[in-house]
mmCIF file of C-alpha atoms and ligand atoms in Angstrom:
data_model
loop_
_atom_site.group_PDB
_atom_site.id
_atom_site.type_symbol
_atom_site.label_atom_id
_atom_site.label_comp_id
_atom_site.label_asym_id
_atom_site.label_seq_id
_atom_site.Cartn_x
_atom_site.Cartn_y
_atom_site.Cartn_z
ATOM 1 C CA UNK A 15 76.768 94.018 147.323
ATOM 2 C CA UNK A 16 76.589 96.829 144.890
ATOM 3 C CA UNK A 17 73.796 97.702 143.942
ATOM 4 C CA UNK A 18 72.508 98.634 139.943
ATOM 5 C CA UNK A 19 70.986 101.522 139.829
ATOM 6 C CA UNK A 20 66.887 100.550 138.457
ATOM 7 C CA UNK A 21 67.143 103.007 135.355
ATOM 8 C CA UNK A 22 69.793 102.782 132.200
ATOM 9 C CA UNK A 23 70.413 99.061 131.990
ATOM 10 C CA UNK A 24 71.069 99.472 128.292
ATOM 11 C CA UNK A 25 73.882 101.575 129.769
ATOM 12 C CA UNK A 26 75.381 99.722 132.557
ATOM 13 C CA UNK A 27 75.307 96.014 129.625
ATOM 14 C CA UNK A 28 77.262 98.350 127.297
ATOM 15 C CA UNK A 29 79.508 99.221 130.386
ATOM 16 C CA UNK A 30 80.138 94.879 130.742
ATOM 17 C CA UNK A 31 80.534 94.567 127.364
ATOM 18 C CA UNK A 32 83.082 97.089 127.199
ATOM 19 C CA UNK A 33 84.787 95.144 130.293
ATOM 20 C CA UNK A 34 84.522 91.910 128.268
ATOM 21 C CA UNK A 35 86.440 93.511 125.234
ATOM 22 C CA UNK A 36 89.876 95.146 127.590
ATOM 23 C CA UNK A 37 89.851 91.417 129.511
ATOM 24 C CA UNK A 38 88.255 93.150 132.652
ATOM 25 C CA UNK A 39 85.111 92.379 134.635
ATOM 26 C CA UNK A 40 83.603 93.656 137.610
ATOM 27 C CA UNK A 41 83.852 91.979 140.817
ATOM 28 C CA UNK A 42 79.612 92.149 141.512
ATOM 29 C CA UNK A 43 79.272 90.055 138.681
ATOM 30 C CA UNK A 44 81.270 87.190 139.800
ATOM 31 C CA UNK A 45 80.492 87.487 143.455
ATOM 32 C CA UNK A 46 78.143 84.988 144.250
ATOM 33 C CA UNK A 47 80.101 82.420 142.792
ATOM 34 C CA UNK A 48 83.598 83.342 144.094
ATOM 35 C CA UNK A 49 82.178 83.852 147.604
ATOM 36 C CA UNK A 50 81.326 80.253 148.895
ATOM 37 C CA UNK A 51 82.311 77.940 145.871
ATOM 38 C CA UNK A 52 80.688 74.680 147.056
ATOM 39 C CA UNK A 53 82.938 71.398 146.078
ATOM 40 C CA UNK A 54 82.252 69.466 143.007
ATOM 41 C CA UNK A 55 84.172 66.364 144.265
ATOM 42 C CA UNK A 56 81.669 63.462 144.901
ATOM 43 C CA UNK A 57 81.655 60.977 147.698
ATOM 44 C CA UNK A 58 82.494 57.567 145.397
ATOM 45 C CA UNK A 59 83.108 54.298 146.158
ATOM 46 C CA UNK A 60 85.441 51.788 143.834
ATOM 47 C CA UNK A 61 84.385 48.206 144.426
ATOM 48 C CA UNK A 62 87.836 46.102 144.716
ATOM 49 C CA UNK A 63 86.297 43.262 142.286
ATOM 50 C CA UNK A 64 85.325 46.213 139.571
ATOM 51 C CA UNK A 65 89.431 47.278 140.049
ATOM 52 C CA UNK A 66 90.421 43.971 139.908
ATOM 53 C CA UNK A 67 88.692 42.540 136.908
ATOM 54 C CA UNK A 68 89.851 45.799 134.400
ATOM 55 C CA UNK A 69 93.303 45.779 136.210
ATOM 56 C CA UNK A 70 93.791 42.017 135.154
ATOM 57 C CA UNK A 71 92.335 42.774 131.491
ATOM 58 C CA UNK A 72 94.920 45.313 131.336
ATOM 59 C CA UNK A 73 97.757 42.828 132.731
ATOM 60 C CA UNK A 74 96.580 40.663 129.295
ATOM 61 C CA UNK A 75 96.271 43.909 126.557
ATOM 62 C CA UNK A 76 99.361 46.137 127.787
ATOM 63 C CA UNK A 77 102.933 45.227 127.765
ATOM 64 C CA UNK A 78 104.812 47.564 130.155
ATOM 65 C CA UNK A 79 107.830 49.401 128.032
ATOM 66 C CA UNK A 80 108.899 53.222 127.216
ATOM 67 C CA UNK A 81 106.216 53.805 125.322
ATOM 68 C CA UNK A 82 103.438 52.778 128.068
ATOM 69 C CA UNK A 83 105.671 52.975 131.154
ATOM 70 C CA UNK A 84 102.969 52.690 133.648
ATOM 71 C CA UNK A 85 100.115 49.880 133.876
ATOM 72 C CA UNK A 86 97.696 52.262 135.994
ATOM 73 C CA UNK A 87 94.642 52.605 136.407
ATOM 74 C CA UNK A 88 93.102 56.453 137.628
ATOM 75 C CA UNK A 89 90.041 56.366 139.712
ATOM 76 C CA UNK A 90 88.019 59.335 138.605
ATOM 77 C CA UNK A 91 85.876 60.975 140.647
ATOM 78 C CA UNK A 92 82.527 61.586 138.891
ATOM 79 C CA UNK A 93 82.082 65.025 140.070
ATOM 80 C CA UNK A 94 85.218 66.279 138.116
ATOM 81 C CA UNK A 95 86.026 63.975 135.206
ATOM 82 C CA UNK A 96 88.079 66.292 133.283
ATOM 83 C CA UNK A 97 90.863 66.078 136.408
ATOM 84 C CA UNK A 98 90.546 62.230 136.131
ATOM 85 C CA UNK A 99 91.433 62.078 140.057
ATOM 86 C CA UNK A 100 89.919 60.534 142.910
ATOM 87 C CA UNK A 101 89.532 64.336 144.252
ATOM 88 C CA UNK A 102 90.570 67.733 143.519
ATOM 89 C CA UNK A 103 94.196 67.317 144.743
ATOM 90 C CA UNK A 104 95.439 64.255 144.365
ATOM 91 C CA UNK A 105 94.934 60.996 142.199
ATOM 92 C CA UNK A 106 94.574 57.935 143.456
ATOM 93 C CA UNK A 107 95.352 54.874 141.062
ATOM 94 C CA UNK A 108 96.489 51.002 141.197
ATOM 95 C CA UNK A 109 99.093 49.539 139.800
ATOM 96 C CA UNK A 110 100.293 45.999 138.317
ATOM 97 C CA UNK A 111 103.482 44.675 137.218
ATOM 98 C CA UNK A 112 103.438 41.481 135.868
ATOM 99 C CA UNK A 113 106.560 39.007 136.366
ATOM 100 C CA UNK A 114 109.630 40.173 134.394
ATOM 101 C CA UNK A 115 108.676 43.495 133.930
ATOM 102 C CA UNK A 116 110.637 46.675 134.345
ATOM 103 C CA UNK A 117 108.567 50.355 134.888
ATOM 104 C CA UNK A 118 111.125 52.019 133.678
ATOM 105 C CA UNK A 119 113.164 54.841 135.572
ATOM 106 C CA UNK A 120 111.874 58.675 135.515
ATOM 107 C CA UNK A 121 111.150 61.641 137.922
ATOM 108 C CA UNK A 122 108.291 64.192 137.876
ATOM 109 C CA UNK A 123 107.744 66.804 140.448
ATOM 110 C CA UNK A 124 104.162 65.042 141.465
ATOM 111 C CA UNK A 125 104.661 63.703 144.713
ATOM 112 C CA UNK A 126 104.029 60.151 145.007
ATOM 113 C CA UNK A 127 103.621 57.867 147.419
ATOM 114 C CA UNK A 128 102.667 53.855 147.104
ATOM 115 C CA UNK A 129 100.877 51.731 149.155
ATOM 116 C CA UNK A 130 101.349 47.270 147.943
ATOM 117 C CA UNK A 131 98.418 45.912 148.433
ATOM 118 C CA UNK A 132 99.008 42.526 146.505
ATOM 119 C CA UNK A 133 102.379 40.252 146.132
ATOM 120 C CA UNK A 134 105.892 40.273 147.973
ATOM 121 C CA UNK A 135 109.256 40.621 146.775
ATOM 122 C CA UNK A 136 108.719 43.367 143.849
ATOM 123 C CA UNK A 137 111.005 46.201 143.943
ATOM 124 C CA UNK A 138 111.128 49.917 143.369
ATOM 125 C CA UNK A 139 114.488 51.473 143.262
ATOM 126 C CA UNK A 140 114.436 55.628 144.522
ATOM 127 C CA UNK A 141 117.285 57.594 144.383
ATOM 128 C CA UNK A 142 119.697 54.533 144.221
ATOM 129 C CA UNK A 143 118.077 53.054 146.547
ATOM 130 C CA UNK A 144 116.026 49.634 146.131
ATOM 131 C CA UNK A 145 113.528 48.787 148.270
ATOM 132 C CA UNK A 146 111.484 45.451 148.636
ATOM 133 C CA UNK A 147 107.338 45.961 148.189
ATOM 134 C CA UNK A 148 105.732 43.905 150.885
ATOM 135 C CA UNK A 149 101.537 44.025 151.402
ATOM 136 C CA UNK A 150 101.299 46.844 153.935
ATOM 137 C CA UNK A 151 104.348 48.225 153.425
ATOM 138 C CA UNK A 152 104.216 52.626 151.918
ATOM 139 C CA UNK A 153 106.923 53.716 149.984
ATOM 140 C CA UNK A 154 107.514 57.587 149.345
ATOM 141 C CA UNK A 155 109.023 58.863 146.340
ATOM 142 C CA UNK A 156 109.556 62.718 146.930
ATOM 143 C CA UNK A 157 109.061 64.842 144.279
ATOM 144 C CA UNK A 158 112.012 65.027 141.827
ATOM 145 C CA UNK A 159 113.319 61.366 142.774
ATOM 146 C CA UNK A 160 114.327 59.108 140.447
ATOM 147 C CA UNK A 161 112.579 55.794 140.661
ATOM 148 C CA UNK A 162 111.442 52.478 138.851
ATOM 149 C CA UNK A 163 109.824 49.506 139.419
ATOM 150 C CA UNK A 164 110.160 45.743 139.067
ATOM 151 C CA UNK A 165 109.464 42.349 139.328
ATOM 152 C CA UNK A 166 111.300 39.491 139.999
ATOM 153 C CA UNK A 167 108.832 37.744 141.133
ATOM 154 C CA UNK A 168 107.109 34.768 140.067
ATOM 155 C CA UNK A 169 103.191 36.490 140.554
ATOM 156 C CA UNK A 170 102.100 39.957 139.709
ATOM 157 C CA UNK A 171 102.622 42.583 142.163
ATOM 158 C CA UNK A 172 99.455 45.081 142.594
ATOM 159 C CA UNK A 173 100.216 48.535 144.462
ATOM 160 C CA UNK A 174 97.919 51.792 145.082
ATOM 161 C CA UNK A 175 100.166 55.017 144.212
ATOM 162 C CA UNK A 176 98.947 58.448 145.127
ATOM 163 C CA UNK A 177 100.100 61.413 143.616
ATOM 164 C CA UNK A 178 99.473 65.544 143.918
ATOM 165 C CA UNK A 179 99.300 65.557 140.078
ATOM 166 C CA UNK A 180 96.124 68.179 140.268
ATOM 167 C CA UNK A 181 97.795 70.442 142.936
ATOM 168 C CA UNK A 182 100.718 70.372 141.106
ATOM 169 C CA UNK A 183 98.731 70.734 137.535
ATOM 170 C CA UNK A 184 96.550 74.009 139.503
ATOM 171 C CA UNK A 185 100.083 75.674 140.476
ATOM 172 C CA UNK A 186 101.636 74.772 137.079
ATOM 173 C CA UNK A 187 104.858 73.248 138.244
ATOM 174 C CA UNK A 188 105.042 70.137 136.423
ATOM 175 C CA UNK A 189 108.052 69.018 135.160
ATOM 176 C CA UNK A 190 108.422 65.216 133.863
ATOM 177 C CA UNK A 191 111.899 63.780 133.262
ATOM 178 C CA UNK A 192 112.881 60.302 131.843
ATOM 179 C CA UNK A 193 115.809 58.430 132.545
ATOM 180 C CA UNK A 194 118.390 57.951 130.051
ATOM 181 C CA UNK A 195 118.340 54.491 130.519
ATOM 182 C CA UNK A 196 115.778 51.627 131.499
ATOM 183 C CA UNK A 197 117.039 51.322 135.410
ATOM 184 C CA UNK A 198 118.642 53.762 137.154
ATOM 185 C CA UNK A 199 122.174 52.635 138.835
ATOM 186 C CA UNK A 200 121.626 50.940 142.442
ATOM 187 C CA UNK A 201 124.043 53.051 144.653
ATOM 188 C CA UNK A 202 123.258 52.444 147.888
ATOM 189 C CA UNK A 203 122.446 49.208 150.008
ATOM 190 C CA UNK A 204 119.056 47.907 150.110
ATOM 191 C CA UNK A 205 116.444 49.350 152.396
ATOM 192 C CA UNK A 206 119.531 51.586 153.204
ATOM 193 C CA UNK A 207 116.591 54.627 154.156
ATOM 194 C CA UNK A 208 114.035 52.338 156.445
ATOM 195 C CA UNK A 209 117.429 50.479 158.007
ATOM 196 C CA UNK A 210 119.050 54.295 158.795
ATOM 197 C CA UNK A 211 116.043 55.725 160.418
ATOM 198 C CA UNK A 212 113.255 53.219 160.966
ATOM 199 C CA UNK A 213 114.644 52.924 164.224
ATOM 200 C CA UNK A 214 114.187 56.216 165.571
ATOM 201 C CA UNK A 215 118.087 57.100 165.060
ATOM 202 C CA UNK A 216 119.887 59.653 162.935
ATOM 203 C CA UNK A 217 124.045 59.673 162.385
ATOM 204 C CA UNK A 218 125.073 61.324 165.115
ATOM 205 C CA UNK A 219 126.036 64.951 163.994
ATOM 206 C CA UNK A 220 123.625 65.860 161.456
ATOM 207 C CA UNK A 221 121.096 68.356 162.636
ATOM 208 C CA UNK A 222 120.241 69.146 159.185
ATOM 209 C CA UNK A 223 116.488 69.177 158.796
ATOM 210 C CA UNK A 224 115.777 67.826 154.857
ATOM 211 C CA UNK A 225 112.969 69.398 153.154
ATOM 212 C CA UNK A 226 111.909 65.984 151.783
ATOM 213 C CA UNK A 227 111.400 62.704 154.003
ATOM 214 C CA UNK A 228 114.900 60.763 154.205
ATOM 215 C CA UNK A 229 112.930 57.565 155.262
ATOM 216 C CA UNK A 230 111.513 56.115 152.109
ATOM 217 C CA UNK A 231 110.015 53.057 153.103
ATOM 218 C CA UNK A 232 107.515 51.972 156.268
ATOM 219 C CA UNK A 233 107.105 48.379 156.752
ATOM 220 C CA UNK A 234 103.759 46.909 157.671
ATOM 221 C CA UNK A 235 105.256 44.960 160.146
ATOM 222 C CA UNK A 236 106.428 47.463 162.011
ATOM 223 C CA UNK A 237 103.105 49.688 161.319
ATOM 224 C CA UNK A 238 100.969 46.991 162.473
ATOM 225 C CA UNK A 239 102.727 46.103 165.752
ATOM 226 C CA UNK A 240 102.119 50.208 166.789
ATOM 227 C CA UNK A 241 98.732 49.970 166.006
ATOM 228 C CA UNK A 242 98.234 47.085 168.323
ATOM 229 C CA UNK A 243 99.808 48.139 170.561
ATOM 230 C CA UNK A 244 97.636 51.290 170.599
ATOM 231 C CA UNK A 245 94.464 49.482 170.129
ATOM 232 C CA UNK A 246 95.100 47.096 173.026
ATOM 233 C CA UNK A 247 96.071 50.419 175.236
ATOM 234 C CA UNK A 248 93.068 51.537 174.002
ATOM 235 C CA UNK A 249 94.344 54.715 172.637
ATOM 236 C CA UNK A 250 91.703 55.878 170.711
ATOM 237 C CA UNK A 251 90.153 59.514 168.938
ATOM 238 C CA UNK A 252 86.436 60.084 168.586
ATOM 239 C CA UNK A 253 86.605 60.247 164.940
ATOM 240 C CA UNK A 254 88.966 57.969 163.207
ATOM 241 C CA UNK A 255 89.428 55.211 166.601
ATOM 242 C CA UNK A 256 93.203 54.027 166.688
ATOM 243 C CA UNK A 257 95.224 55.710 164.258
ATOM 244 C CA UNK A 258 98.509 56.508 163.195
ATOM 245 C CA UNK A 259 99.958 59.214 161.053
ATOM 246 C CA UNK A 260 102.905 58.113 159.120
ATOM 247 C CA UNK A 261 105.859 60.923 159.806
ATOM 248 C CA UNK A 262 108.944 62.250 158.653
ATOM 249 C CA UNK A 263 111.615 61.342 161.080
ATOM 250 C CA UNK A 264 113.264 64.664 160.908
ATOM 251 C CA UNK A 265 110.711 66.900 161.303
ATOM 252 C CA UNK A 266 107.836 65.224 163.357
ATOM 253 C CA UNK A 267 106.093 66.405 160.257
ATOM 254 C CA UNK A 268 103.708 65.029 158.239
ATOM 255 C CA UNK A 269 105.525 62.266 155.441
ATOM 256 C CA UNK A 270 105.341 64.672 152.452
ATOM 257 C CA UNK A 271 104.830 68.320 151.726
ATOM 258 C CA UNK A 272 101.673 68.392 150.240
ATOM 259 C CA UNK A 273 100.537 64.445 151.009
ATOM 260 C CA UNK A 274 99.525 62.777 154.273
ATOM 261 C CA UNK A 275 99.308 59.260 155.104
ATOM 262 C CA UNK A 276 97.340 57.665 158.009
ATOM 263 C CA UNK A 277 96.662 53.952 159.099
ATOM 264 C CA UNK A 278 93.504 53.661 161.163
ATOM 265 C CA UNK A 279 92.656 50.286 163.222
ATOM 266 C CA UNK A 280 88.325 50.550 164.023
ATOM 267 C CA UNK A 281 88.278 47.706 166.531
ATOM 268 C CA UNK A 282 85.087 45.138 166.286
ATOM 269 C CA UNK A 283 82.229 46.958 166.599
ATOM 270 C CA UNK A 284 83.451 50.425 166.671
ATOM 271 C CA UNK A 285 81.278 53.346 164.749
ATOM 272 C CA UNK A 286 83.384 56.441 165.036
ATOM 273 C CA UNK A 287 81.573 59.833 165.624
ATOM 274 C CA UNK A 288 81.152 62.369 162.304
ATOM 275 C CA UNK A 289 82.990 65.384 161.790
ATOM 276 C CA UNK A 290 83.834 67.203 158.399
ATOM 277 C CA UNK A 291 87.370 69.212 157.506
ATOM 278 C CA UNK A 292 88.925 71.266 154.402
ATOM 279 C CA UNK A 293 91.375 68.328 153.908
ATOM 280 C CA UNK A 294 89.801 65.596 151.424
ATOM 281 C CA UNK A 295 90.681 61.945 151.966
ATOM 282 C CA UNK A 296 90.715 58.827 150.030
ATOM 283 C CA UNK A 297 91.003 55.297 151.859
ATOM 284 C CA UNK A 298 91.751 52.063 151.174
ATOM 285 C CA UNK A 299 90.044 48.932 152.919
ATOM 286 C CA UNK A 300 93.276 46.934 154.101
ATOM 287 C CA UNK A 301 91.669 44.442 156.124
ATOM 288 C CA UNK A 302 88.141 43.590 157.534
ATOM 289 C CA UNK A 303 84.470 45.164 156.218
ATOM 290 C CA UNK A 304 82.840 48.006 157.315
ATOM 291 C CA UNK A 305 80.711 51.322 155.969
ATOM 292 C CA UNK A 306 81.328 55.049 156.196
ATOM 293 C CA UNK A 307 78.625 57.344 156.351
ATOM 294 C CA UNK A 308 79.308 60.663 154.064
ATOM 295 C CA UNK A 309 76.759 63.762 154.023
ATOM 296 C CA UNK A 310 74.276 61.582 154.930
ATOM 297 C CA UNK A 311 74.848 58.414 151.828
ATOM 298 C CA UNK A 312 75.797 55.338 153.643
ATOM 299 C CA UNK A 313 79.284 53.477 151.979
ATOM 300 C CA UNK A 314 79.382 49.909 152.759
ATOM 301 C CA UNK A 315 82.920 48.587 152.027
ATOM 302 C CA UNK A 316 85.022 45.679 151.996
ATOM 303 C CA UNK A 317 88.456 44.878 151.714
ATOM 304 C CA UNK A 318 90.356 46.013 148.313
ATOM 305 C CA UNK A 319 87.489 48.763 148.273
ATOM 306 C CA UNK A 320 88.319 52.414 147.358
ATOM 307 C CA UNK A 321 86.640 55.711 149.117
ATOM 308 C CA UNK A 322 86.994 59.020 149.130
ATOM 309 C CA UNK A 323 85.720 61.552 151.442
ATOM 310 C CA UNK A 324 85.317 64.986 149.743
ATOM 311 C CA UNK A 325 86.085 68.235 151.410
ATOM 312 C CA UNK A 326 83.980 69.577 154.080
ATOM 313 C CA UNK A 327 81.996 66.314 153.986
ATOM 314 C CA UNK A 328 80.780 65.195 157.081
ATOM 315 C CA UNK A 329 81.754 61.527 157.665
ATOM 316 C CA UNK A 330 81.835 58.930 160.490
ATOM 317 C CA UNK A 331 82.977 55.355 159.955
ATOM 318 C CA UNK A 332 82.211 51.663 161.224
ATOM 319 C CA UNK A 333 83.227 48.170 161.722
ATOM 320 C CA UNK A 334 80.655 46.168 160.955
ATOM 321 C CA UNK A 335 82.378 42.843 162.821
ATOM 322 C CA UNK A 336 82.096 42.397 166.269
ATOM 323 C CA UNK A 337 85.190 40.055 166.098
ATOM 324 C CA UNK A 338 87.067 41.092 163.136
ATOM 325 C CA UNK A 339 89.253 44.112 163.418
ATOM 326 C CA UNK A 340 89.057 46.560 159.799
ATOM 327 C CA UNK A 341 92.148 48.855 158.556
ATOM 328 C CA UNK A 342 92.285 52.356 156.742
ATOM 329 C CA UNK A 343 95.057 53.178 155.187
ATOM 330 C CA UNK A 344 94.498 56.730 154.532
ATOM 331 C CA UNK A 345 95.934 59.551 151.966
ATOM 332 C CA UNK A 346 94.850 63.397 152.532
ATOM 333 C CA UNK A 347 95.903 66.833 151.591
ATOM 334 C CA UNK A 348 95.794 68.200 155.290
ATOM 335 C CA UNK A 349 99.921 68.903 154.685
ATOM 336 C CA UNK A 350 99.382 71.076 152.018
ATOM 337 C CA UNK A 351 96.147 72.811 153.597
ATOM 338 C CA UNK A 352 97.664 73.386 156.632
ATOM 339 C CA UNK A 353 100.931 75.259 154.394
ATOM 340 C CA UNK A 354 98.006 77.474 153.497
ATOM 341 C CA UNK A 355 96.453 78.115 156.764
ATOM 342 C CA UNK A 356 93.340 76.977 155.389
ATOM 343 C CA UNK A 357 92.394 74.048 157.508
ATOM 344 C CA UNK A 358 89.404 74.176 159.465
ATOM 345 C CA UNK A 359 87.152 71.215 161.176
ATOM 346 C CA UNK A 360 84.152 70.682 162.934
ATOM 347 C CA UNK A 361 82.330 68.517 165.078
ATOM 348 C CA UNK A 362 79.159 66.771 163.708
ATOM 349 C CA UNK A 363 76.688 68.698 166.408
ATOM 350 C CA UNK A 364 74.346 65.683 166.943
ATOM 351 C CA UNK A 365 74.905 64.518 171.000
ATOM 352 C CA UNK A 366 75.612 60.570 169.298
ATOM 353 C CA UNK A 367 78.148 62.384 166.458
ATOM 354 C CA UNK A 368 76.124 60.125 164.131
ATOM 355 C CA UNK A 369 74.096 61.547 160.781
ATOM 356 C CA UNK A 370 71.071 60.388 159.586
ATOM 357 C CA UNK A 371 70.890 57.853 156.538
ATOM 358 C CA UNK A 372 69.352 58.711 153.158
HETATM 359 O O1 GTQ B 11 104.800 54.494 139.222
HETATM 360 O O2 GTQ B 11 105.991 56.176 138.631
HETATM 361 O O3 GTQ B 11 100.129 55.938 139.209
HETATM 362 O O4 GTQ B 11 104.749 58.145 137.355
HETATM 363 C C1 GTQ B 11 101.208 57.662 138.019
HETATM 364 C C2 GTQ B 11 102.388 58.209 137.553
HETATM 365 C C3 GTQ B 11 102.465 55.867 138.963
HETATM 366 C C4 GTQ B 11 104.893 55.657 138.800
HETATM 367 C C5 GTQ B 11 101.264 56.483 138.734
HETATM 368 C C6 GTQ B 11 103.602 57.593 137.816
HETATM 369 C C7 GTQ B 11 103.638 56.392 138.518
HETATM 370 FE FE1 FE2 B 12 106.447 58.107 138.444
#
């Protein structure tokens, strides 16, 4: 710290002002908050039945088209509204497509990923590619893909997308392209990307490591049977219990550049010990009912339910069945973190792991 010198302060605010006026400032004047910027992201939970009700309003006021392309709704965290994300990095929002409707074709740089969490037999075509939305199922659209969505179906399909619009907004690479026409031409088989690779195989030949994930869909079944199998192995971690990190095939890698995607079983009973990391996370209640405890405010939650864990918080989760298993499905920025060499964790130092409850 530098320190003023006690005499001439009439001086040294003439000096600032004269910093102010050339678009300079001195560094002591800024330190304190530059130094150790605590987060403004809030711990928040979004009640499924609260989602629910204003997503089916919206089904009955909005008619998907060019115009309105998207029926979304953003959950905003109430620490920053002006991002009008679920945290600093990435939004998280929910989708619905009623029956008949086409979300017509674009491609942005955001990264996005979806996760269906209501209906079967919807479709969302990336890259030429359709692929079938199933309850469980993720689909990844890259950044720069072309994709749209629709249904077919008889009952509205309801899906939670994630996207790294505020990283992407921060480094000021947003680019937003639509489609010259309403769908994009299908060019390839269906499921052709979760048929070619879900398997653990790769054409024999190409060692060519893509930049983006060439597997664009993960089924639930599929998902589901690993994490039983897991759970009955009892294959467990201290903080999150079974779980699962989605990955690129080619690269062992997380699923996207800047986005990562876990599925975490917590068997009957289970309450996971706390720990706290850079990476921020927002979950999903799949299945079963629960509560996470963040900095020390307890989160009880229930399937549909929304949460998100800010950075550095320190968190620890539950099952509150002692018969019923519960499911995470997970999004974080620990990808895009770990690009930076900024990730960091720690262990909550209490012998138990557990906080106290305020
Ligand atoms: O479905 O393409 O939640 O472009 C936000 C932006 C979904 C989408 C969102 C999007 C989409
Ligand atoms: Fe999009």
């Amino acid at each position: 710290m530098i320190g003023e010198p006690a005499t001439d302060s009439t001086a040294l605010d003439e000096f600032h002002a004269g910093l102010e006026r050339d678009f300079l400032d001195g560094l002591w004047r800024i330190q304190g908050q530059a130094r150790d910027a605590r987060t403004r992201v809030r711990p928040y939970l979004w009640c499924w039945e609260t989602i629910y009700r204003h997503l089916l309003r919206a089904g009955e006021l909005l008619r998907v088209e060019r115009a309105a392309d998207r029926r979304v709704l953003l959950l905003v965290n109430p620490g920053l509204p002006e991002i009008r994300a679920a945290t600093h990095t990435f939004a998280a929002n929910v989708q619905l497509i009623q029956p008949g409707e086409v979300a017509p074709s674009h491609r942005h740089t955001a990264t996005a990923l979806r996760f269906i969490i209501q209906g079967h037999g919807a479709y969302t075509t990336v890259e030429g590619e359709r692929i079938r939305m199933g309850e469980g199922d993720l689909i990844l659209t890259p950044n720069w893909t072309w994709h749209d969505h629709g249904n077919e179906t008889a009952a509205p399909v309801i899906w939670m997308d994630a996207l790294d619009r505020p990283l992407v907004a921060a480094l000021q690479a947003m680019f937003f392209e639509p489609y010259p026409e309403e769908r994009q031409p299908v060019t390839r088989p269906d499921d052709y990307s979760a048929r070619k690779y879900g398997a653990g195989l790769r054409p024999l030949g190409s060692r060519a490591v893509p930049a983006l994930s060439p597997q664009r869909a993960y089924r639930w079944a599929d998902t589901y049977a690993a994490l039983t199998t897991l759970a009955a192995a009892g294959e467990a971690t201290p903080y999150d219990d079974v779980a699962l990190e989605y990955q690129n095939p080619a690269t062992g890698g997380h699923a996207l550049p800047t986005l990562g995607c876990t599925i975490q079983l917590l068997r009957p009973g289970v309450h996971t010990r706390a720990h706290r990391h850079t990476s921020s996370t927002v979950y999903h209640v799949f299945r079963g009912r629960g509560w996470s405890v963040i900095d020390g405010q307890r989160f009880d939650w229930a399937r549909g339910d929304f949460l998100v864990v800010p950075p550095w918080a320190w968190h620890e989760h539950a099952n509150a069945s002692a018969t019923e298993e519960a499911i995470l499905f997970g999004v974080n920025d620990l990808p895009a973190l770990e690009a930076l060499a900024l990730y960091r964790e720690e262990a909550y130092p209490d012998p138990a792991g557990h906080q106290p409850v305020h």
